[in-house]
Short mmCIF file of C-alpha atoms in Angstrom, two decimals:
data_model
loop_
_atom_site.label_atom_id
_atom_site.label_comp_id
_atom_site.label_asym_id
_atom_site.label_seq_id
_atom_site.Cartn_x
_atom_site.Cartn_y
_atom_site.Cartn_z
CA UNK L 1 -51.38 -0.92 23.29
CA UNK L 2 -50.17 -3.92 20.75
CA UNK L 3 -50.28 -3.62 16.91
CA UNK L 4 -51.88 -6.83 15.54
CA UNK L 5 -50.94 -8.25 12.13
CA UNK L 6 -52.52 -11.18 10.70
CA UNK L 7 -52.18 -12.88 7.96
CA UNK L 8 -55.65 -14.21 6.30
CA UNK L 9 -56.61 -16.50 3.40
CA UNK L 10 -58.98 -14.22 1.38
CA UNK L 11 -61.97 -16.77 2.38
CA UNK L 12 -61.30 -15.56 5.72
CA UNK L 13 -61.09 -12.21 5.42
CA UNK L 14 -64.32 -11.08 5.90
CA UNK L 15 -64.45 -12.82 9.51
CA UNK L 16 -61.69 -11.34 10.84
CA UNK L 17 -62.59 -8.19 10.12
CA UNK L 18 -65.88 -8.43 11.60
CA UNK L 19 -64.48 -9.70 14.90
CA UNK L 20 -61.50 -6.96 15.16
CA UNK L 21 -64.78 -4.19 13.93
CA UNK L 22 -67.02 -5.49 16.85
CA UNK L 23 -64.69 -5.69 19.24
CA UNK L 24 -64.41 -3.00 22.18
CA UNK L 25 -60.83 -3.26 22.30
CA UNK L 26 -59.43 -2.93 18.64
CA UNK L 27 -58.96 0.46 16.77
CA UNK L 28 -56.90 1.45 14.08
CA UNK L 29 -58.30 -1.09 11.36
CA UNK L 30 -56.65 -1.58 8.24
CA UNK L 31 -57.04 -4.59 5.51
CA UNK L 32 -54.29 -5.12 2.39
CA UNK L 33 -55.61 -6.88 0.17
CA UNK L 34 -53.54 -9.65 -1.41
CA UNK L 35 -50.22 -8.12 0.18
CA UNK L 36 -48.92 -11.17 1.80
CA UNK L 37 -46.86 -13.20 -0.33
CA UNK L 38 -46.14 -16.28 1.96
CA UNK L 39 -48.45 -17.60 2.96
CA UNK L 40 -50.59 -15.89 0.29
CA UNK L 41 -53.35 -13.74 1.76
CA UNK L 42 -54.42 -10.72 2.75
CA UNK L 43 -53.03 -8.16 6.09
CA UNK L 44 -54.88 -7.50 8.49
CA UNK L 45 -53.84 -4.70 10.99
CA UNK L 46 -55.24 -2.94 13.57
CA UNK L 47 -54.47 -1.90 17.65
CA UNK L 48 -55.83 -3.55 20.27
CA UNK L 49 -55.63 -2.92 23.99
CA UNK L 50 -53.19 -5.64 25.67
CA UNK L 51 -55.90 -6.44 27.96
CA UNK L 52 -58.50 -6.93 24.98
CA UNK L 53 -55.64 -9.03 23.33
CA UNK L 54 -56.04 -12.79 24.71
CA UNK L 55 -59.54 -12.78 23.81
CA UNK L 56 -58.87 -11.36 20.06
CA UNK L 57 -56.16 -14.24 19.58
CA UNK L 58 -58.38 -16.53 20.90
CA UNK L 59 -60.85 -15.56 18.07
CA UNK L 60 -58.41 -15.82 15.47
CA UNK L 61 -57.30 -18.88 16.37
CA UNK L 62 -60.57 -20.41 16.28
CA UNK L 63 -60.45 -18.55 12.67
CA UNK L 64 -58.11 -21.26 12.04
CA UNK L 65 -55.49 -18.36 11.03
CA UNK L 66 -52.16 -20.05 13.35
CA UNK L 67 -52.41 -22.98 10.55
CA UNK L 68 -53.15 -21.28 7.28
CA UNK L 69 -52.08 -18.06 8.03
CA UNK L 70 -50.32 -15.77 10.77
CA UNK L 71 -50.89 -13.68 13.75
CA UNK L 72 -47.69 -11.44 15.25
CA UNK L 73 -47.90 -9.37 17.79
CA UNK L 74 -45.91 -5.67 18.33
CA UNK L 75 -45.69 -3.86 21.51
CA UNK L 76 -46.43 0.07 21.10
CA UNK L 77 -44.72 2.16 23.10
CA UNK L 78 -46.25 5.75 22.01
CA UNK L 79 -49.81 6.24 21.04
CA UNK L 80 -51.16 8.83 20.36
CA UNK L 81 -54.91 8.49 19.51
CA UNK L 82 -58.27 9.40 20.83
CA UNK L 83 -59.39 6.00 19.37
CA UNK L 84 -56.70 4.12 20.82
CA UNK L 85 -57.89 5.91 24.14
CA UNK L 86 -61.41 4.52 24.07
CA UNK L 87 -60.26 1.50 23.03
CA UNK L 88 -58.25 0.92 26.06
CA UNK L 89 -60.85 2.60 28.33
CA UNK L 90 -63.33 0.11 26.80
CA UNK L 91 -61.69 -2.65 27.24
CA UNK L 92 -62.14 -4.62 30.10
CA UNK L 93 -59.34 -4.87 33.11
CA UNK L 94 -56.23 -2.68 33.02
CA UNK L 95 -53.56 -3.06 30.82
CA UNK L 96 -51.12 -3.78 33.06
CA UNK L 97 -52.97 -6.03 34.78
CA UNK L 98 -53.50 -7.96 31.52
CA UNK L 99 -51.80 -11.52 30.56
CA UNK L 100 -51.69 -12.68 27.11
CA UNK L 101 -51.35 -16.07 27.59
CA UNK L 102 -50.42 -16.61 23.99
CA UNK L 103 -47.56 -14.22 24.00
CA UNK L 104 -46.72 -16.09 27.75
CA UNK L 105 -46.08 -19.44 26.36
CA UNK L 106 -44.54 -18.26 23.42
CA UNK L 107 -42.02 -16.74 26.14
CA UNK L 108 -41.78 -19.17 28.21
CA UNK L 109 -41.31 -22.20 25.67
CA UNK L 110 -38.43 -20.42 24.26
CA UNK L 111 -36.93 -20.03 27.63
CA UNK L 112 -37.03 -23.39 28.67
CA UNK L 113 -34.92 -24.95 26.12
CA UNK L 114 -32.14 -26.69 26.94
CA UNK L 115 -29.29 -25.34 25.01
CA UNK L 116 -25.90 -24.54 24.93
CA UNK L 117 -26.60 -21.26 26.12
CA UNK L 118 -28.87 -22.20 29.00
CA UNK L 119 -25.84 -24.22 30.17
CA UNK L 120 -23.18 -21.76 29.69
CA UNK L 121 -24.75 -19.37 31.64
CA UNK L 122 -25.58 -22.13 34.26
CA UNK L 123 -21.59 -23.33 34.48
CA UNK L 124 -20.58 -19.64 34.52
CA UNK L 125 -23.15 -19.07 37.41
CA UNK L 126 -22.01 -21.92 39.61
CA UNK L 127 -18.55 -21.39 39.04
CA UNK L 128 -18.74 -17.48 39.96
CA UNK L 129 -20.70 -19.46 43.44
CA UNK L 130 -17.64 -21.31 43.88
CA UNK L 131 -14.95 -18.57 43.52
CA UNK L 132 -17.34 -16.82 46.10
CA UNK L 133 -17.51 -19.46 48.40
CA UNK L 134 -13.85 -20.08 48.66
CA UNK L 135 -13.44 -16.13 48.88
CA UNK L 136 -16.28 -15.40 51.36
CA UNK L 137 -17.40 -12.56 48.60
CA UNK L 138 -21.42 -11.63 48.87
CA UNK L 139 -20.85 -9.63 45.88
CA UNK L 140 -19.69 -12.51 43.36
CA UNK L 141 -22.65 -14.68 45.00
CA UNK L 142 -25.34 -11.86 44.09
CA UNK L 143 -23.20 -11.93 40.75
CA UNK L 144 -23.38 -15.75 40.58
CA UNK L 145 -27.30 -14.73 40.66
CA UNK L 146 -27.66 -12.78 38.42
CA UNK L 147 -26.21 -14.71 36.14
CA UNK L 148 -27.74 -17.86 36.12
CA UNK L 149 -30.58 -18.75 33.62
CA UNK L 150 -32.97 -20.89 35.67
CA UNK L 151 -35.96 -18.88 36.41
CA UNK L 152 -36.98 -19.31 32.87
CA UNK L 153 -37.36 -23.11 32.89
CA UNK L 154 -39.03 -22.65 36.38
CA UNK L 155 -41.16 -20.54 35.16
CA UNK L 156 -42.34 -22.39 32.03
CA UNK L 157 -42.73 -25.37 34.50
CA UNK L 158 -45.65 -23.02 36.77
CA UNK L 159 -47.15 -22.05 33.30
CA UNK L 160 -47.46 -25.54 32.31
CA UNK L 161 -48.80 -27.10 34.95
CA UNK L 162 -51.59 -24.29 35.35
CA UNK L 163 -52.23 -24.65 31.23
CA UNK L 164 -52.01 -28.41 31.27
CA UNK L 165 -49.18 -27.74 28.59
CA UNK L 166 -47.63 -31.05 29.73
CA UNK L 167 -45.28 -30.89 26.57
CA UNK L 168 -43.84 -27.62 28.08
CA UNK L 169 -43.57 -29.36 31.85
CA UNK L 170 -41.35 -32.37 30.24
CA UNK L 171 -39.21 -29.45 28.22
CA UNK L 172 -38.50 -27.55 31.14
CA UNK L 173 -38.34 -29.54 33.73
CA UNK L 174 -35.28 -31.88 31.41
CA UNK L 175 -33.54 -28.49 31.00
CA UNK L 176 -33.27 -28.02 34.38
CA UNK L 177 -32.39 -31.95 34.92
CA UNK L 178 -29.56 -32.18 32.99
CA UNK L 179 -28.66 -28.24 33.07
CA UNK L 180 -27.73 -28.58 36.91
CA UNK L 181 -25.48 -31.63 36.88
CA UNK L 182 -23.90 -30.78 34.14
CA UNK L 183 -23.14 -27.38 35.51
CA UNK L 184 -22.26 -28.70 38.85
CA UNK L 185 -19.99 -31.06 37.14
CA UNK L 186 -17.88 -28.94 35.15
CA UNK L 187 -17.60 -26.39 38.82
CA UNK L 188 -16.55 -29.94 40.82
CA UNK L 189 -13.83 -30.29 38.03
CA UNK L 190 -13.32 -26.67 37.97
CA UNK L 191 -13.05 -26.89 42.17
CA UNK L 192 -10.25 -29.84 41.59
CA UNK L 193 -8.32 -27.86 39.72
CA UNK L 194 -8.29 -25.26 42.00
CA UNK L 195 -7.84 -27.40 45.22
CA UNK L 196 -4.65 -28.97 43.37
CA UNK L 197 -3.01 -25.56 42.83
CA UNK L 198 -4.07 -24.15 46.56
CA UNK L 199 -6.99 -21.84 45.19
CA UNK L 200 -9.23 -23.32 47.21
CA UNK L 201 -9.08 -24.85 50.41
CA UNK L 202 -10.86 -26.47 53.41
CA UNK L 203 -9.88 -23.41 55.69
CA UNK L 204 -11.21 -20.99 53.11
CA UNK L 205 -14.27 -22.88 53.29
CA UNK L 206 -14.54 -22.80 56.60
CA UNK L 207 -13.49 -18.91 57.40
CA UNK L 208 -15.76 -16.50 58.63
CA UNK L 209 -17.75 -14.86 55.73
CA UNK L 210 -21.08 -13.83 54.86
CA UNK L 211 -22.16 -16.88 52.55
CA UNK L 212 -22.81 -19.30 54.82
CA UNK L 213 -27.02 -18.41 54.07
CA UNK L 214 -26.89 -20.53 51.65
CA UNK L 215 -26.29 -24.00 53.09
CA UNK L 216 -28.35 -23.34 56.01
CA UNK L 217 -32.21 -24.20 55.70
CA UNK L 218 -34.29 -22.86 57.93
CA UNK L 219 -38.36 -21.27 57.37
CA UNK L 220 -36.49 -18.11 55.39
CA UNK L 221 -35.50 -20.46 52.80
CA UNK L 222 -39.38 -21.37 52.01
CA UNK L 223 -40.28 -17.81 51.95
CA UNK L 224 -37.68 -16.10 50.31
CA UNK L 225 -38.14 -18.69 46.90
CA UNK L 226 -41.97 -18.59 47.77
CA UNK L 227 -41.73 -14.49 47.21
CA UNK L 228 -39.28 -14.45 44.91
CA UNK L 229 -41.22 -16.87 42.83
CA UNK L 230 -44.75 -14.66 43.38
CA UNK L 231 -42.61 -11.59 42.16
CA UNK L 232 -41.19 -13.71 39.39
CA UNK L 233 -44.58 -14.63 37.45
CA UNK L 234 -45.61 -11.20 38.32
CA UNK L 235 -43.42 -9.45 36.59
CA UNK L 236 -43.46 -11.98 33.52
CA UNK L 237 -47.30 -11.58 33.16
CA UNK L 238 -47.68 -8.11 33.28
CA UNK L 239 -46.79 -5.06 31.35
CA UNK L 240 -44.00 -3.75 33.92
CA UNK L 241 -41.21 -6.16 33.92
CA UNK L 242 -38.57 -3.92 35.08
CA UNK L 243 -38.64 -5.98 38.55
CA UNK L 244 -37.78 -9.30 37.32
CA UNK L 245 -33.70 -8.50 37.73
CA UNK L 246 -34.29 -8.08 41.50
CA UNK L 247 -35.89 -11.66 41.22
CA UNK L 248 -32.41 -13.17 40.09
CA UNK L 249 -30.91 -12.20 42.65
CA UNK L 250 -33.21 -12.58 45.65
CA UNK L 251 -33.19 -16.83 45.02
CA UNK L 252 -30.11 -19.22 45.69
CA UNK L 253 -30.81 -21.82 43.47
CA UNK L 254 -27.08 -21.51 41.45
CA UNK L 255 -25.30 -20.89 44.77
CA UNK L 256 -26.76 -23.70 46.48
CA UNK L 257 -25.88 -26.08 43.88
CA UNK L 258 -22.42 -24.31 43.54
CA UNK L 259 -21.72 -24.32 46.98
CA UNK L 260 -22.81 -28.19 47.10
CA UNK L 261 -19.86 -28.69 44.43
CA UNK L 262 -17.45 -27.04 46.57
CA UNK L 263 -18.11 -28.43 49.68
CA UNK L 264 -18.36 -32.27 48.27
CA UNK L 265 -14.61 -31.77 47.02
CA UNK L 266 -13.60 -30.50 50.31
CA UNK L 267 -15.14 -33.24 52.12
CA UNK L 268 -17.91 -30.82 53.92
CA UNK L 269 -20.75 -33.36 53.82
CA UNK L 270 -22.88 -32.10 56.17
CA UNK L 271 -22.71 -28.24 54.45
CA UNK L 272 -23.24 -30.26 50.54
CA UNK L 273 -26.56 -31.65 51.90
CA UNK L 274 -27.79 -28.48 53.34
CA UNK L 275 -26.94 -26.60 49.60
CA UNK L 276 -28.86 -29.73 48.01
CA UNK L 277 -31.60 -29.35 50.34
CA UNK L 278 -31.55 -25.49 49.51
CA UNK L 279 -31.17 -25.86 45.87
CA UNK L 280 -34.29 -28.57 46.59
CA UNK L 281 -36.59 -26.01 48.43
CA UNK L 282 -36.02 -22.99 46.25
CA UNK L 283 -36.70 -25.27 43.04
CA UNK L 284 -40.30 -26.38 44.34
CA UNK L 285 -40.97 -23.20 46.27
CA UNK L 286 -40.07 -20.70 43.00
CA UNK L 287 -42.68 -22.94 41.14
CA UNK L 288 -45.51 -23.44 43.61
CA UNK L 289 -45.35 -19.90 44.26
CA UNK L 290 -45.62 -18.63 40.44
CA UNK L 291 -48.31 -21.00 39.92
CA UNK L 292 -50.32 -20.00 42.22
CA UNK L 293 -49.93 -16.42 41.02
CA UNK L 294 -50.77 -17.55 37.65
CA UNK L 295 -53.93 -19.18 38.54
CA UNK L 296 -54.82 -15.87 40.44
CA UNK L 297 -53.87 -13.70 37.43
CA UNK L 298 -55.96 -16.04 34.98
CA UNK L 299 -59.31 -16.04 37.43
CA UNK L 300 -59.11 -12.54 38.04
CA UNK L 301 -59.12 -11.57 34.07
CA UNK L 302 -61.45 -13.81 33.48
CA UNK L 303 -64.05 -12.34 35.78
CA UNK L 304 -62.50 -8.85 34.90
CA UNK L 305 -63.36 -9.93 31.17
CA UNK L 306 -67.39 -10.33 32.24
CA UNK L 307 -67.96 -7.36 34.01
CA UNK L 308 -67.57 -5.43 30.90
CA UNK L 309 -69.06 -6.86 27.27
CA UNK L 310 -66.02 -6.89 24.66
CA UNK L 311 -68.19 -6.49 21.34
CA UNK L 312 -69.49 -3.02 20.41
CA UNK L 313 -73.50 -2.32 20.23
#
């Protein structure tokens, strides 16, 4: 369940309290009259089944109440209610099946900023790939993985394309246009530094350790970014998100583009390409793939959404 709480000019008022009454999928009604102080108005509150919820917000925003007054959105974790029982039994599709696309673009629009954060975590990423290179260690790679910041912008790139939210495309895709040079440029001056002082060297580079996966492209490197990007949108669109860690570190997006950096200053051209082709094919693959589960996820609540009627009567 979510807990709803709008914000309505009293002119509006009446409305929104006849859709959130009618509708199969909200319980728990309450109205404060003049309680909001800014924007002036009255509260609305009520719970509403998640998968009841993109078609409420799509009321109120045709309500008008985004622009002159507010709609939030709580997740519940405990409810216990024979009304909020019915209401999610009403409502049509299963919960966790549910996307509110709303609350999804909210997400991913934050995510796909480029700021100094983003970055940080991206330099941090690719320079964990190069100490892990240069050290043959699988475990700072996975680390390296983990780390990095990128399947946000990715994602907001699938969800933009499949919304036509071209404005989020252009956001996401400049984050992760300037994020990974400038990343990669800090690691190459990061891997000079280290090749002056005898940190790293060709014959490190070229021992034999377990990392050499991610410079060599082959079918696996479709499929592994074309899974991990299903299992990405997956897990962002539903109500079980505990997955999305394993995501991080199934993709090798930050240790291609690390291990491009190291190899370039070691003069390892042919092993840079093959990271840059990596990097390349994860990138498009991670984003094909979690559009297409997108578009899935959208048709299938939409016909989910018609084989049960949302209003009460």
């Amino acid at each position: 369940m979510l807990h709803l709480r709008t914000v309505s000019p009293p002119e509006k008022t009446e409305r929104v309290l006849e859709l959130l009454s009618e509708h199969r999928g909200a319980t728990h009604l309450v109205l404060l009259k003049g309680a909001a102080v800014q924007p002036a108005g009255d509260v609305v509150e009520a719970d509403i089944a998640r998968e009841s919820a993109d078609d409420i917000i799509d009321g109120l925003c045709e309500l008008g109440l985004d622009h002159t007054g507010g709609i939030t959105l709580e997740v519940i974790d405990t409810a216990l209610s024979d009304a909020a029982d019915q209401a999610e039994e009403d409502a049509p599709g299963e919960g966790a099946d549910a996307v509110v696309w709303q609350e999804l673009l909210g997400r991913t629009g934050e995510e796909s900023r480029l700021n100094v954060t983003f970055l940080s975590f991206l330099t941090f990423a690719c320079m964990l790939t190069a100490v892990g290179v240069v050290t043959g260690s699988s475990v700072t790679i996975v680390g390296a993985m983990v780390v990095g910041p990128e399947f946000g912008p990715l994602a907001a790139v699938a969800v933009g394309l499949v919304m036509r939210r071209w404005d989020l495309v252009r956001r996401a895709a400049a984050a992760l246009a300037v994020g990974f040079p400038v990343a990669m440029l800090i690691t190459l001056a990061f891997t000079v530094v280290g090749e002056a002082t005898g940190l790293f060297d060709r014959a490190a580079l070229l021992g034999d350790h377990d990392v050499d996966f991610i410079y060599q492209v082959g079918p696996y490197s479709l499929i592994v970014a074309l899974l991990a990007g299903a299992a990405g949108m997956l897990s962002l669109t539903s109500a079980k998100s505990a997955a999305l860690v394993g995501v991080f570190i199934s993709v090798t997006t930050v240790p291609a583009a690390g291990y491009a950096v190291v190899a370039a200053v070691l003069n390892e051209w042919g092993r840079c390409i093959g990271s840059v082709v990596q990097l390349v094919i994860n990138l498009v693959g991670v984003v094909a793939a979690a559009a297409v589960v997108l578009m899935l996820r959208r048709k299938g609540q939409r016909r989910a959404s018609t084989e049960r009627p949302l209003s009460r009567g």
